[in-house]
CSV table of C-alpha atoms in Angstrom, one decimal:
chain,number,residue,atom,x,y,z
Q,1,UNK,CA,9.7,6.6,-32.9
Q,2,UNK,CA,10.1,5.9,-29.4
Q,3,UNK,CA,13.4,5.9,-28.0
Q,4,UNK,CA,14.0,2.2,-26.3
Q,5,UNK,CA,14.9,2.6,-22.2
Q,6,UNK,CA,18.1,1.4,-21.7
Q,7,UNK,CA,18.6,2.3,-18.0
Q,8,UNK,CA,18.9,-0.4,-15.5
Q,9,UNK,CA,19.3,-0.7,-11.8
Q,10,UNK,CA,22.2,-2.4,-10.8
Q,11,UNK,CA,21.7,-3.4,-7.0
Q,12,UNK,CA,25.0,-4.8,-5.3
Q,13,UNK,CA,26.9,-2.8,-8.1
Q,14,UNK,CA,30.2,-2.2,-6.2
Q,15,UNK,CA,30.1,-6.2,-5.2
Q,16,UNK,CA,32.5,-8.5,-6.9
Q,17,UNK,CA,30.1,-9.4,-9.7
Q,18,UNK,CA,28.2,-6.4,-9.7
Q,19,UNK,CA,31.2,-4.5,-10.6
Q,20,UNK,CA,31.6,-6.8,-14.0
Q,21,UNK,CA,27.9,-6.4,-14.6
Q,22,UNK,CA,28.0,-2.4,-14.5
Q,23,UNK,CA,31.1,-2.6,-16.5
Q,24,UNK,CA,29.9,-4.5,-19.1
Q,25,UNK,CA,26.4,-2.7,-19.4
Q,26,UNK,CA,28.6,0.4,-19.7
Q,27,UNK,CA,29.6,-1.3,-22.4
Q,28,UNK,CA,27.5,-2.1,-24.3
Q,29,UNK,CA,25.5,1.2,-24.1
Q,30,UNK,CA,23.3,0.6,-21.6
Q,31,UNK,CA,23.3,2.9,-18.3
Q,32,UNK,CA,23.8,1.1,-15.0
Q,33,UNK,CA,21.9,3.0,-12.2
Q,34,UNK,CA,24.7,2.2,-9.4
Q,35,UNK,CA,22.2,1.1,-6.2
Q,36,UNK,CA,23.5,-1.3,-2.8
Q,37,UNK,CA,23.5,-0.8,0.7
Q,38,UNK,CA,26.8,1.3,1.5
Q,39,UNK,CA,26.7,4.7,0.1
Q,40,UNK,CA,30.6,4.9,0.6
Q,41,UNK,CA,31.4,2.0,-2.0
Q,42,UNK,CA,28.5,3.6,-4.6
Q,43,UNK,CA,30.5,6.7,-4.6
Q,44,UNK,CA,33.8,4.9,-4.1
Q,45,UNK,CA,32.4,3.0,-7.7
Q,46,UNK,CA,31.1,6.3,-9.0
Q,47,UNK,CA,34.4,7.6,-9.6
Q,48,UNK,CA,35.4,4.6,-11.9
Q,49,UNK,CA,32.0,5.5,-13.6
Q,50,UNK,CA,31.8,8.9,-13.8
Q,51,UNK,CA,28.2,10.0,-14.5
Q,52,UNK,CA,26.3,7.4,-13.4
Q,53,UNK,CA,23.7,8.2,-10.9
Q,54,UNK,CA,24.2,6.6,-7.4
Q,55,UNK,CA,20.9,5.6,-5.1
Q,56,UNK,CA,21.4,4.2,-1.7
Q,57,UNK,CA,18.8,1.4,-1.0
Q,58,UNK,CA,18.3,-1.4,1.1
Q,59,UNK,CA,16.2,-4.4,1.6
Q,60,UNK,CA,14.5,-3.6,4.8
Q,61,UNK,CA,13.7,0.1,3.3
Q,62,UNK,CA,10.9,-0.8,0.6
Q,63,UNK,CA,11.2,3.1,-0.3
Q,64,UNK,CA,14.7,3.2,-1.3
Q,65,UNK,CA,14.4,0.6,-3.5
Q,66,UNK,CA,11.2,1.9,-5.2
Q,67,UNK,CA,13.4,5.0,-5.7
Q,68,UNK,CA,16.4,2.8,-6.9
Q,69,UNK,CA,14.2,1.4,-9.7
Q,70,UNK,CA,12.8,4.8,-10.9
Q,71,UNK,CA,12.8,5.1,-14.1
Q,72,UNK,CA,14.6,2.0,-15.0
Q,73,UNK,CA,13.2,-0.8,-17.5
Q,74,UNK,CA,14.9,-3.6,-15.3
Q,75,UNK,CA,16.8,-4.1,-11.8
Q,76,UNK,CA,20.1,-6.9,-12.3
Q,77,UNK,CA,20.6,-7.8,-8.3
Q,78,UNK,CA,23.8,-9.1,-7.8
Q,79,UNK,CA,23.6,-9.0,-4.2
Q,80,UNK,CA,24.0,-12.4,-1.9
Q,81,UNK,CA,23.0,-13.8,0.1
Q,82,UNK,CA,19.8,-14.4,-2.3
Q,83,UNK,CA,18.0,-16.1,0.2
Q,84,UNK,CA,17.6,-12.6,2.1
Q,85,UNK,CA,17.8,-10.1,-1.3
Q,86,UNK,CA,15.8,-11.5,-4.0
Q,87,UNK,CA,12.6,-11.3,-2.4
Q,88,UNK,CA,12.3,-7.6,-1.1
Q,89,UNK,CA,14.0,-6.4,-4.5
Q,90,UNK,CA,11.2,-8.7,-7.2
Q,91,UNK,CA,8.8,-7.5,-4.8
Q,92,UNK,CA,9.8,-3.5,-5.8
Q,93,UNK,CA,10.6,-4.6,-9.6
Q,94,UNK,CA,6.7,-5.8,-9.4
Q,95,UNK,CA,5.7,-2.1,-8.2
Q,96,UNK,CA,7.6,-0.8,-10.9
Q,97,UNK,CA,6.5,-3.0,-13.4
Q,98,UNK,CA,10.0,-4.1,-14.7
Q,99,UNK,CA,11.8,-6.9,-15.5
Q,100,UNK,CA,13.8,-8.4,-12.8
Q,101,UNK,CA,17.3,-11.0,-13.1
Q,102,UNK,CA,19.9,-12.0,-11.0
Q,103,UNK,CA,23.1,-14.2,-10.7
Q,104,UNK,CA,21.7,-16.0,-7.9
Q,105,UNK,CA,23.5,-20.0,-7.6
Q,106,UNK,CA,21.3,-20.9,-4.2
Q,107,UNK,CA,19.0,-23.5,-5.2
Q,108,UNK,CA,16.7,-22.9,-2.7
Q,109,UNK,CA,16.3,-19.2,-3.2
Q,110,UNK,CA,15.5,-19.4,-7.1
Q,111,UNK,CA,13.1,-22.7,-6.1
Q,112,UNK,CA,11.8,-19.8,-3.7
Q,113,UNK,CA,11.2,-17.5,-6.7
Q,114,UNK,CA,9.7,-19.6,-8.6
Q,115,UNK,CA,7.1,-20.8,-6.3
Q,116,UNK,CA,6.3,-17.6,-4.8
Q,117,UNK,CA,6.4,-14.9,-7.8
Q,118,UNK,CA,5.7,-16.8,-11.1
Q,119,UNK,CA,1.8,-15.6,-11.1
Q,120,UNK,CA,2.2,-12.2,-10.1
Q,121,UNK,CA,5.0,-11.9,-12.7
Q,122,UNK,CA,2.2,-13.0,-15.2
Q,123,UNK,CA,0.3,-10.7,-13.6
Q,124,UNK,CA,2.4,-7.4,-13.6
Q,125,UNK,CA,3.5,-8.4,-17.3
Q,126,UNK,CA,6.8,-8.5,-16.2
Q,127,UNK,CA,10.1,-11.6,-16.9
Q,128,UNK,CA,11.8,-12.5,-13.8
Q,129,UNK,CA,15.0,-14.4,-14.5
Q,130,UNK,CA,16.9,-15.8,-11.6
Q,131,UNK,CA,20.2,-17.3,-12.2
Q,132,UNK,CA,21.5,-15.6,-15.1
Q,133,UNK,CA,25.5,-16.3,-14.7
Q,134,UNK,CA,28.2,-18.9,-14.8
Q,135,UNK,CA,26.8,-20.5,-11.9
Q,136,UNK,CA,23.8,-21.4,-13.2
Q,137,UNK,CA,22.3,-19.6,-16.6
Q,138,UNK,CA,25.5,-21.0,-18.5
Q,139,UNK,CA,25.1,-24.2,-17.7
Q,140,UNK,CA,21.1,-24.0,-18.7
Q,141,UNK,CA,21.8,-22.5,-22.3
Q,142,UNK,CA,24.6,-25.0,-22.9
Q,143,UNK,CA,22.2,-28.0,-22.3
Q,144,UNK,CA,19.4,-26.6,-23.9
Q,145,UNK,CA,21.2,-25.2,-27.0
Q,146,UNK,CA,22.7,-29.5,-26.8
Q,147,UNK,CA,19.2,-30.4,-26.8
Q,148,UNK,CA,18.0,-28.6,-29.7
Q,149,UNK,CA,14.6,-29.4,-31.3
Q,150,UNK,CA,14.6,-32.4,-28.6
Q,151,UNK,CA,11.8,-32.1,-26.1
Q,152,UNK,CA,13.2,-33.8,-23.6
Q,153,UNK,CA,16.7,-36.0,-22.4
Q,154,UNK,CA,17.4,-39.1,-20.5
Q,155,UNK,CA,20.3,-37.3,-18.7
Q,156,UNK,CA,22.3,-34.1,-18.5
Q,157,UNK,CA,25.0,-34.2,-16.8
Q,158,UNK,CA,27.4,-31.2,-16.5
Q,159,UNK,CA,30.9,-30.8,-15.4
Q,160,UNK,CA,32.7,-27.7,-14.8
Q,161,UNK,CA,36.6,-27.4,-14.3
Q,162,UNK,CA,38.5,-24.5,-12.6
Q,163,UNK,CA,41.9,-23.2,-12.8
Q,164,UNK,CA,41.1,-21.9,-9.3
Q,165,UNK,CA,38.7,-20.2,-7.7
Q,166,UNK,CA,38.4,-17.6,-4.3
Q,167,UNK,CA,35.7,-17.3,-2.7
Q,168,UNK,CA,34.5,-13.7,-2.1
Q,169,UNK,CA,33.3,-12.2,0.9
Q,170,UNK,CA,29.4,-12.2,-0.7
Q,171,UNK,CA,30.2,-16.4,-1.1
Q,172,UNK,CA,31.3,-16.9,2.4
Q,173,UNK,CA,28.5,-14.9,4.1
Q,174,UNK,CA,26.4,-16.8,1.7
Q,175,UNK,CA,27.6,-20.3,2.3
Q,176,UNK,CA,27.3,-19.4,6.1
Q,177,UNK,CA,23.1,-18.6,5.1
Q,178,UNK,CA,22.7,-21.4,2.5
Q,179,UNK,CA,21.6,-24.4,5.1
Q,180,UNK,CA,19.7,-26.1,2.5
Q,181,UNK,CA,20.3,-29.3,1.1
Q,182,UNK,CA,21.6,-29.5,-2.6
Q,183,UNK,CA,19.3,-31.0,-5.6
Q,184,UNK,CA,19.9,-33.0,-8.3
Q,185,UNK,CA,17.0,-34.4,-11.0
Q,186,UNK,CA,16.3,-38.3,-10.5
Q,187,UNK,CA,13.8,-40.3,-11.4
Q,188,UNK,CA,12.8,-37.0,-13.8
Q,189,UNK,CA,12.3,-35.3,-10.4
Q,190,UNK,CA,13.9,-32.8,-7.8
Q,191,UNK,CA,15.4,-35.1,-5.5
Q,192,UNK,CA,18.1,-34.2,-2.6
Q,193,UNK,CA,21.8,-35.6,-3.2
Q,194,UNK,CA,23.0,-38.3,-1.1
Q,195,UNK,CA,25.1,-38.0,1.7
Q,196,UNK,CA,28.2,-37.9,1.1
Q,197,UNK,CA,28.3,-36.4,-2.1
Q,198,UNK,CA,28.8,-38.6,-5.1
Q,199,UNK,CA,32.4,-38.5,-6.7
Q,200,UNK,CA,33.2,-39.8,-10.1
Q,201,UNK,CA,36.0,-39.5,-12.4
Q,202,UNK,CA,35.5,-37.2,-15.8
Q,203,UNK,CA,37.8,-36.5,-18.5
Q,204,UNK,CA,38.4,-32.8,-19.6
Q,205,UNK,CA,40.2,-31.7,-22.6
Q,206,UNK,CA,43.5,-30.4,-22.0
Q,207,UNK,CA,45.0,-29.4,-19.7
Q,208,UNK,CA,42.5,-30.6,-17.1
Q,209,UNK,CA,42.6,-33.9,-19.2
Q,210,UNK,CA,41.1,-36.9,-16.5
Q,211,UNK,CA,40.0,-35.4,-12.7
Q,212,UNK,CA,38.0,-37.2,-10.3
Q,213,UNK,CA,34.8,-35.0,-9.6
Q,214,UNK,CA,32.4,-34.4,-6.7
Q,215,UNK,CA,28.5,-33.6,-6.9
Q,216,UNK,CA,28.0,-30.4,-6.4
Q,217,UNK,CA,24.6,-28.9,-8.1
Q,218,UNK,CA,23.9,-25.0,-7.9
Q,219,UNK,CA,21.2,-23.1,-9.8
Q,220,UNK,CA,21.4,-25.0,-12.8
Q,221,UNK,CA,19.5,-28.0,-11.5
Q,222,UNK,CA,16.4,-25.9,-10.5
Q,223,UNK,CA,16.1,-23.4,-13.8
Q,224,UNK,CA,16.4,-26.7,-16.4
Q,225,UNK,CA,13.8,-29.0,-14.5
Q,226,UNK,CA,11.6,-25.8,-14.9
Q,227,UNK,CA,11.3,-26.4,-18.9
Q,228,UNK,CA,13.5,-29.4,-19.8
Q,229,UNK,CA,12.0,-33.4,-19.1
Q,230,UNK,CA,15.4,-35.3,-17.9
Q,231,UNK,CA,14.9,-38.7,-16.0
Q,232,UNK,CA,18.7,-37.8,-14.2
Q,233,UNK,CA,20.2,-34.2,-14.2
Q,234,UNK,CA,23.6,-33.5,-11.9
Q,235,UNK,CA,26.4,-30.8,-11.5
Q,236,UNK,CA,29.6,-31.8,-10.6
């Protein structure tokens, strides 16, 4: 019997979210292959992870990466500005022929993926799964485990409450690179959200219990219009 691979790349490990992912592939028994720009932080993050091999890459060096996925059966990038990274990193998970995810919330970068990778993922025999975090793949297994056998809905709308929230470092160079305008689904289409934003009141349970909301539609938008028929879909 063949023994399964359960090595993956983890580019942007040291990163604020790349450090949860690692820890929690650790685990679960997997082995993270620690891999981001900065060979400092790898081996600053090595010593947390003893073991673990560290490989310097970077997006404008095709041939780090290819050597980053080595022997991996899938790359998990966790490294913003997506816009700039997911590209150059699907691109090398194509060479390698391995499956490719990421916890991207830019709308326009996963619309980007989509568009520009679906076929040759067919092609290589390969997934590629964009989105796959809170902002973004929660919000999509939520509505579609709501939907259940239904094959389509006349509106999903979502609301998300936070105790707080910080941005990091990775979401401020991002917001500064994310120019694009935010979509919502209307009319059972990607359409752009007015200006201003729409604001409406929605009632938590405790111990948010009533807030007034604004519009504010990541990821989430783009992956459920991919395989769900809504005539309205927003994010507040």
């Amino acid at each position: 019997m063949t023994t399964p691979n359960r090595t993956v790349t983890v580019f942007g490990a040291y990163g604020h979210t790349g450090r949860f992912v690692v820890a929690e592939l650790v685990a679960r028994g997997w082995t993270p292959i620690l891999s981001g720009r900065d060979a400092g932080k790898l081996a600053d993050l090595g010593q947390a992870f003893p073991g673990l091999q560290q490989r310097p890459a970077s997006i404008e060096d095709a041939a780090s990466l290819d050597r980053a996925l080595d022997g991996a059966a899938a790359v998990i990038n966790c490294a913003g500005p997506f816009l700039d990274t997911a590209a150059p990193v699907i691109q090398a998970a194509l060479r390698a022929r391995i499956h490719y995810l990421d916890v991207c919330a830019e709308q326009q970068a996963v619309i980007d993926i989509y568009e520009r990778f679906a076929e040759p993922a067919k092609a290589a025999g390969i997934t590629i799964l964009p989105a796959m975090a809170f902002y973004g793949g929660l919000a999509d297994l939520l509505a579609t485990a709501a939907l259940g056998d239904w094959i389509d809905a006349e509106a999903i709308e979502i609301a998300v409450a936070l105790d707080s929230w910080h941005p990091t470092v990775g979401t401020r160079l991002t917001g500064e690179r994310n120019h694009y305008r935010r979509r919502v689904v209307s009319n059972g289409a990607l359409a752009f959200v007015v200006d201003p934003a729409p604001t409406r009141e929605w009632s938590f349970p405790a111990p948010f219990a009533t807030q007034e909301v604004v519009a504010i539609p990541l990821s989430e938008i783009i992956t459920l219009s991919r395989h769900v028929r809504s005539e309205r879909c927003i994010r507040t």
